Amino acid sequence: MPPSLIVLAPVAGTVLAMTDVADPVFAGAIVGPGLAVDPDRPGESTVVSPAAGTIIKLHPHAFVLQVADGRAVLVHLGLDTVQLAGAGFTLHVSEGDEVAAGDQVVSWDPDAVEAGGRSPVCPVVALEGVAASVRGLVRPGARIDVGAPLLEWD
């Protein structure tokens, strides 16, 4: 069994249970368990890597980070933000880049996303993880700083 993976908060904000995310794919943990963060507003926000690893998939509104043991974490910036076609997001890495935990990955403005009628809530998903092996380190409703421990994945 690999050692526990500590997944950091990619953004600062208020922690939400995944079941409270207004998207059936995330709320139903269809792609994996996790937590979500309602990012602080107003102003531009820096999104950091939730662990050390390789960016294996990168879109302006979402990325997948794979750690050395093969586990992968999805960070999705807002809901239905794929419809923005990258507008309002600035990428600071490329697909295939290796990053350290806490490295800047994307900049965006959650307030602008919300003003456009979309939710800026950010699901953080242990891709293909088993719910029993993923624990929240912060209870829903609490505030979390960017880069603070969010999840533990056995």
PDB file of C-alpha atoms in Angstrom:
ATOM      1  CA  MET A   1       0.000   0.000   0.000  1.00  0.00           C
ATOM      2  CA  PRO A   2       1.434   3.421  -0.922  1.00  0.00           C
ATOM      3  CA  PRO A   3       1.827   5.996   1.841  1.00  0.00           C
ATOM      4  CA  SER A   4      -1.022   8.394   2.456  1.00  0.00           C
ATOM      5  CA  LEU A   5      -1.202  11.268   0.023  1.00  0.00           C
ATOM      6  CA  ILE A   6      -1.956  14.666   1.501  1.00  0.00           C
ATOM      7  CA  VAL A   7      -3.901  16.742  -1.036  1.00  0.00           C
ATOM      8  CA  LEU A   8      -3.567  20.497  -0.545  1.00  0.00           C
ATOM      9  CA  ALA A   9      -6.267  23.074  -1.169  1.00  0.00           C
ATOM     10  CA  PRO A  10      -5.644  24.491  -4.660  1.00  0.00           C
ATOM     11  CA  VAL A  11      -7.535  27.694  -3.773  1.00  0.00           C
ATOM     12  CA  ALA A  12      -8.469  29.565  -0.606  1.00  0.00           C
ATOM     13  CA  GLY A  13     -12.107  29.648   0.398  1.00  0.00           C
ATOM     14  CA  THR A  14     -14.871  27.780   2.172  1.00  0.00           C
ATOM     15  CA  VAL A  15     -14.839  23.972   2.127  1.00  0.00           C
ATOM     16  CA  LEU A  16     -17.951  22.212   0.815  1.00  0.00           C
ATOM     17  CA  ALA A  17     -18.992  18.576   0.947  1.00  0.00           C
ATOM     18  CA  MET A  18     -18.917  17.085  -2.530  1.00  0.00           C
ATOM     19  CA  THR A  19     -22.599  16.242  -2.149  1.00  0.00           C
ATOM     20  CA  ASP A  20     -23.277  20.003  -1.959  1.00  0.00           C
ATOM     21  CA  VAL A  21     -21.730  20.683  -5.385  1.00  0.00           C
ATOM     22  CA  ALA A  22     -24.411  21.645  -7.910  1.00  0.00           C
ATOM     23  CA  ASP A  23     -23.241  19.127 -10.505  1.00  0.00           C
ATOM     24  CA  PRO A  24     -24.471  15.511 -10.473  1.00  0.00           C
ATOM     25  CA  VAL A  25     -21.137  14.089 -11.660  1.00  0.00           C
ATOM     26  CA  PHE A  26     -19.212  15.649  -8.779  1.00  0.00           C
ATOM     27  CA  ALA A  27     -22.010  15.390  -6.189  1.00  0.00           C
ATOM     28  CA  GLY A  28     -22.440  11.705  -6.970  1.00  0.00           C
ATOM     29  CA  ALA A  29     -18.673  11.078  -6.741  1.00  0.00           C
ATOM     30  CA  ILE A  30     -18.889   9.462 -10.174  1.00  0.00           C
ATOM     31  CA  VAL A  31     -15.247  10.281 -10.971  1.00  0.00           C
ATOM     32  CA  GLY A  32     -14.104   9.891  -7.360  1.00  0.00           C
ATOM     33  CA  PRO A  33     -14.506  11.197  -3.818  1.00  0.00           C
ATOM     34  CA  GLY A  34     -13.199  14.484  -2.506  1.00  0.00           C
ATOM     35  CA  LEU A  35     -14.213  17.899  -1.270  1.00  0.00           C
ATOM     36  CA  ALA A  36     -14.888  21.214  -2.968  1.00  0.00           C
ATOM     37  CA  VAL A  37     -13.824  24.763  -2.175  1.00  0.00           C
ATOM     38  CA  ASP A  38     -15.964  27.837  -2.770  1.00  0.00           C
ATOM     39  CA  PRO A  39     -13.133  30.264  -3.579  1.00  0.00           C
ATOM     40  CA  ASP A  40     -12.660  33.630  -1.932  1.00  0.00           C
ATOM     41  CA  ARG A  41     -13.964  36.612  -3.854  1.00  0.00           C
ATOM     42  CA  PRO A  42     -13.512  39.264  -5.147  1.00  0.00           C
ATOM     43  CA  GLY A  43     -10.314  39.438  -7.103  1.00  0.00           C
ATOM     44  CA  GLU A  44      -8.011  37.221  -9.101  1.00  0.00           C
ATOM     45  CA  SER A  45      -7.111  33.922  -7.491  1.00  0.00           C
ATOM     46  CA  THR A  46      -4.001  31.803  -7.786  1.00  0.00           C
ATOM     47  CA  VAL A  47      -4.572  28.068  -8.151  1.00  0.00           C
ATOM     48  CA  VAL A  48      -1.754  25.841  -6.878  1.00  0.00           C
ATOM     49  CA  SER A  49      -0.829  22.227  -7.368  1.00  0.00           C
ATOM     50  CA  PRO A  50      -2.445  20.081  -4.668  1.00  0.00           C
ATOM     51  CA  ALA A  51       0.613  17.776  -4.496  1.00  0.00           C
ATOM     52  CA  ALA A  52       3.915  17.105  -6.218  1.00  0.00           C
ATOM     53  CA  GLY A  53       3.580  15.315  -9.529  1.00  0.00           C
ATOM     54  CA  THR A  54       3.051  15.644 -13.252  1.00  0.00           C
ATOM     55  CA  ILE A  55       0.318  17.646 -14.963  1.00  0.00           C
ATOM     56  CA  ILE A  56      -1.130  14.922 -17.191  1.00  0.00           C
ATOM     57  CA  LYS A  57      -4.173  16.840 -18.419  1.00  0.00           C
ATOM     58  CA  LEU A  58      -4.505  20.598 -18.617  1.00  0.00           C
ATOM     59  CA  HIS A  59      -7.395  22.767 -19.683  1.00  0.00           C
ATOM     60  CA  PRO A  60      -7.818  26.402 -18.658  1.00  0.00           C
ATOM     61  CA  HIS A  61     -10.709  25.423 -16.360  1.00  0.00           C
ATOM     62  CA  ALA A  62      -9.360  22.098 -15.030  1.00  0.00           C
ATOM     63  CA  PHE A  63      -6.274  19.971 -14.609  1.00  0.00           C
ATOM     64  CA  VAL A  64      -5.275  16.490 -13.549  1.00  0.00           C
ATOM     65  CA  LEU A  65      -2.139  15.970 -11.491  1.00  0.00           C
ATOM     66  CA  GLN A  66      -0.628  12.486 -11.262  1.00  0.00           C
ATOM     67  CA  VAL A  67       1.637  11.701  -8.319  1.00  0.00           C
ATOM     68  CA  ALA A  68       4.594   9.312  -8.491  1.00  0.00           C
ATOM     69  CA  ASP A  69       2.617   6.266  -7.306  1.00  0.00           C
ATOM     70  CA  GLY A  70       0.027   6.692 -10.071  1.00  0.00           C
ATOM     71  CA  ARG A  71      -2.821   8.276  -8.113  1.00  0.00           C
ATOM     72  CA  ALA A  72      -4.342  11.323  -9.786  1.00  0.00           C
ATOM     73  CA  VAL A  73      -6.163  14.398  -8.493  1.00  0.00           C
ATOM     74  CA  LEU A  74      -8.610  16.449 -10.572  1.00  0.00           C
ATOM     75  CA  VAL A  75      -8.986  20.163  -9.824  1.00  0.00           C
ATOM     76  CA  HIS A  76     -11.974  21.711 -11.606  1.00  0.00           C
ATOM     77  CA  LEU A  77     -12.236  25.522 -11.536  1.00  0.00           C
ATOM     78  CA  GLY A  78     -15.915  26.297 -11.384  1.00  0.00           C
ATOM     79  CA  LEU A  79     -18.888  24.480 -12.879  1.00  0.00           C
ATOM     80  CA  ASP A  80     -19.742  24.634 -16.575  1.00  0.00           C
ATOM     81  CA  THR A  81     -16.588  26.725 -17.055  1.00  0.00           C
ATOM     82  CA  VAL A  82     -15.623  24.621 -20.068  1.00  0.00           C
ATOM     83  CA  GLN A  83     -18.147  26.849 -21.883  1.00  0.00           C
ATOM     84  CA  LEU A  84     -15.799  29.834 -21.362  1.00  0.00           C
ATOM     85  CA  ALA A  85     -13.292  28.290 -23.791  1.00  0.00           C
ATOM     86  CA  GLY A  86     -10.406  29.512 -21.659  1.00  0.00           C
ATOM     87  CA  ALA A  87     -11.514  33.143 -21.359  1.00  0.00           C
ATOM     88  CA  GLY A  88     -10.472  34.533 -17.984  1.00  0.00           C
ATOM     89  CA  PHE A  89      -7.951  31.798 -17.159  1.00  0.00           C
ATOM     90  CA  THR A  90      -4.147  32.159 -17.377  1.00  0.00           C
ATOM     91  CA  LEU A  91      -2.101  28.962 -17.451  1.00  0.00           C
ATOM     92  CA  HIS A  92       1.317  28.967 -15.771  1.00  0.00           C
ATOM     93  CA  VAL A  93       2.316  25.381 -16.630  1.00  0.00           C
ATOM     94  CA  SER A  94       2.024  23.033 -19.594  1.00  0.00           C
ATOM     95  CA  GLU A  95       0.756  19.495 -19.912  1.00  0.00           C
ATOM     96  CA  GLY A  96       3.620  17.155 -19.009  1.00  0.00           C
ATOM     97  CA  ASP A  97       5.261  19.591 -16.583  1.00  0.00           C
ATOM     98  CA  GLU A  98       6.415  18.310 -13.233  1.00  0.00           C
ATOM     99  CA  VAL A  99       5.335  20.541 -10.376  1.00  0.00           C
ATOM    100  CA  ALA A 100       5.939  20.740  -6.653  1.00  0.00           C
ATOM    101  CA  ALA A 101       3.118  20.925  -4.146  1.00  0.00           C
ATOM    102  CA  GLY A 102       2.037  24.554  -3.972  1.00  0.00           C
ATOM    103  CA  ASP A 103       3.393  25.592  -7.395  1.00  0.00           C
ATOM    104  CA  GLN A 104       1.187  28.029  -9.279  1.00  0.00           C
ATOM    105  CA  VAL A 105      -0.802  26.289 -12.036  1.00  0.00           C
ATOM    106  CA  VAL A 106      -3.547  28.699 -13.120  1.00  0.00           C
ATOM    107  CA  SER A 107      -4.782  32.221 -12.361  1.00  0.00           C
ATOM    108  CA  TRP A 108      -8.444  33.116 -12.687  1.00  0.00           C
ATOM    109  CA  ASP A 109     -11.118  35.421 -11.348  1.00  0.00           C
ATOM    110  CA  PRO A 110     -13.887  33.503  -9.532  1.00  0.00           C
ATOM    111  CA  ASP A 111     -15.901  36.717  -9.242  1.00  0.00           C
ATOM    112  CA  ALA A 112     -15.960  37.099 -13.027  1.00  0.00           C
ATOM    113  CA  VAL A 113     -17.059  33.459 -13.407  1.00  0.00           C
ATOM    114  CA  GLU A 114     -19.899  34.075 -10.971  1.00  0.00           C
ATOM    115  CA  ALA A 115     -20.845  37.357 -12.665  1.00  0.00           C
ATOM    116  CA  GLY A 116     -21.198  35.355 -15.894  1.00  0.00           C
ATOM    117  CA  GLY A 117     -23.827  33.147 -14.285  1.00  0.00           C
ATOM    118  CA  ARG A 118     -21.646  30.150 -13.416  1.00  0.00           C
ATOM    119  CA  SER A 119     -20.638  28.682 -10.082  1.00  0.00           C
ATOM    120  CA  PRO A 120     -16.962  29.233  -9.174  1.00  0.00           C
ATOM    121  CA  VAL A 121     -16.978  26.225  -6.792  1.00  0.00           C
ATOM    122  CA  CYS A 122     -13.872  24.054  -7.248  1.00  0.00           C
ATOM    123  CA  PRO A 123     -14.232  20.290  -6.819  1.00  0.00           C
ATOM    124  CA  VAL A 124     -11.003  18.551  -5.779  1.00  0.00           C
ATOM    125  CA  VAL A 125     -11.374  14.882  -6.679  1.00  0.00           C
ATOM    126  CA  ALA A 126      -9.341  11.785  -5.840  1.00  0.00           C
ATOM    127  CA  LEU A 127      -9.785  10.329  -9.326  1.00  0.00           C
ATOM    128  CA  GLU A 128     -10.994   6.739  -9.242  1.00  0.00           C
ATOM    129  CA  GLY A 129     -10.398   6.718  -5.482  1.00  0.00           C
ATOM    130  CA  VAL A 130     -12.449   4.650  -3.080  1.00  0.00           C
ATOM    131  CA  ALA A 131     -14.539   6.729  -0.674  1.00  0.00           C
ATOM    132  CA  ALA A 132     -13.335   4.730   2.341  1.00  0.00           C
ATOM    133  CA  SER A 133      -9.722   5.637   1.551  1.00  0.00           C
ATOM    134  CA  VAL A 134     -10.245   9.419   1.231  1.00  0.00           C
ATOM    135  CA  ARG A 135     -10.787  11.593   4.305  1.00  0.00           C
ATOM    136  CA  GLY A 136     -11.453  15.279   4.525  1.00  0.00           C
ATOM    137  CA  LEU A 137      -8.990  17.094   6.772  1.00  0.00           C
ATOM    138  CA  VAL A 138     -11.241  20.157   6.992  1.00  0.00           C
ATOM    139  CA  ARG A 139     -14.914  19.974   7.795  1.00  0.00           C
ATOM    140  CA  PRO A 140     -17.425  21.461   5.362  1.00  0.00           C
ATOM    141  CA  GLY A 141     -18.237  25.061   6.210  1.00  0.00           C
ATOM    142  CA  ALA A 142     -14.727  25.853   7.449  1.00  0.00           C
ATOM    143  CA  ARG A 143     -12.399  28.260   5.704  1.00  0.00           C
ATOM    144  CA  ILE A 144      -9.162  26.963   4.207  1.00  0.00           C
ATOM    145  CA  ASP A 145      -6.068  28.791   3.003  1.00  0.00           C
ATOM    146  CA  VAL A 146      -4.500  28.016  -0.355  1.00  0.00           C
ATOM    147  CA  GLY A 147      -1.927  25.249   0.063  1.00  0.00           C
ATOM    148  CA  ALA A 148      -3.315  23.977   3.382  1.00  0.00           C
ATOM    149  CA  PRO A 149      -3.998  20.221   3.771  1.00  0.00           C
ATOM    150  CA  LEU A 150      -7.485  19.419   2.445  1.00  0.00           C
ATOM    151  CA  LEU A 151      -7.668  15.630   1.965  1.00  0.00           C
ATOM    152  CA  GLU A 152      -5.802  12.520   3.051  1.00  0.00           C
ATOM    153  CA  TRP A 153      -5.862   9.625   0.587  1.00  0.00           C
ATOM    154  CA  ASP A 154      -4.695   6.178   1.776  1.00  0.00           C
TER     155      ASP A 154
END
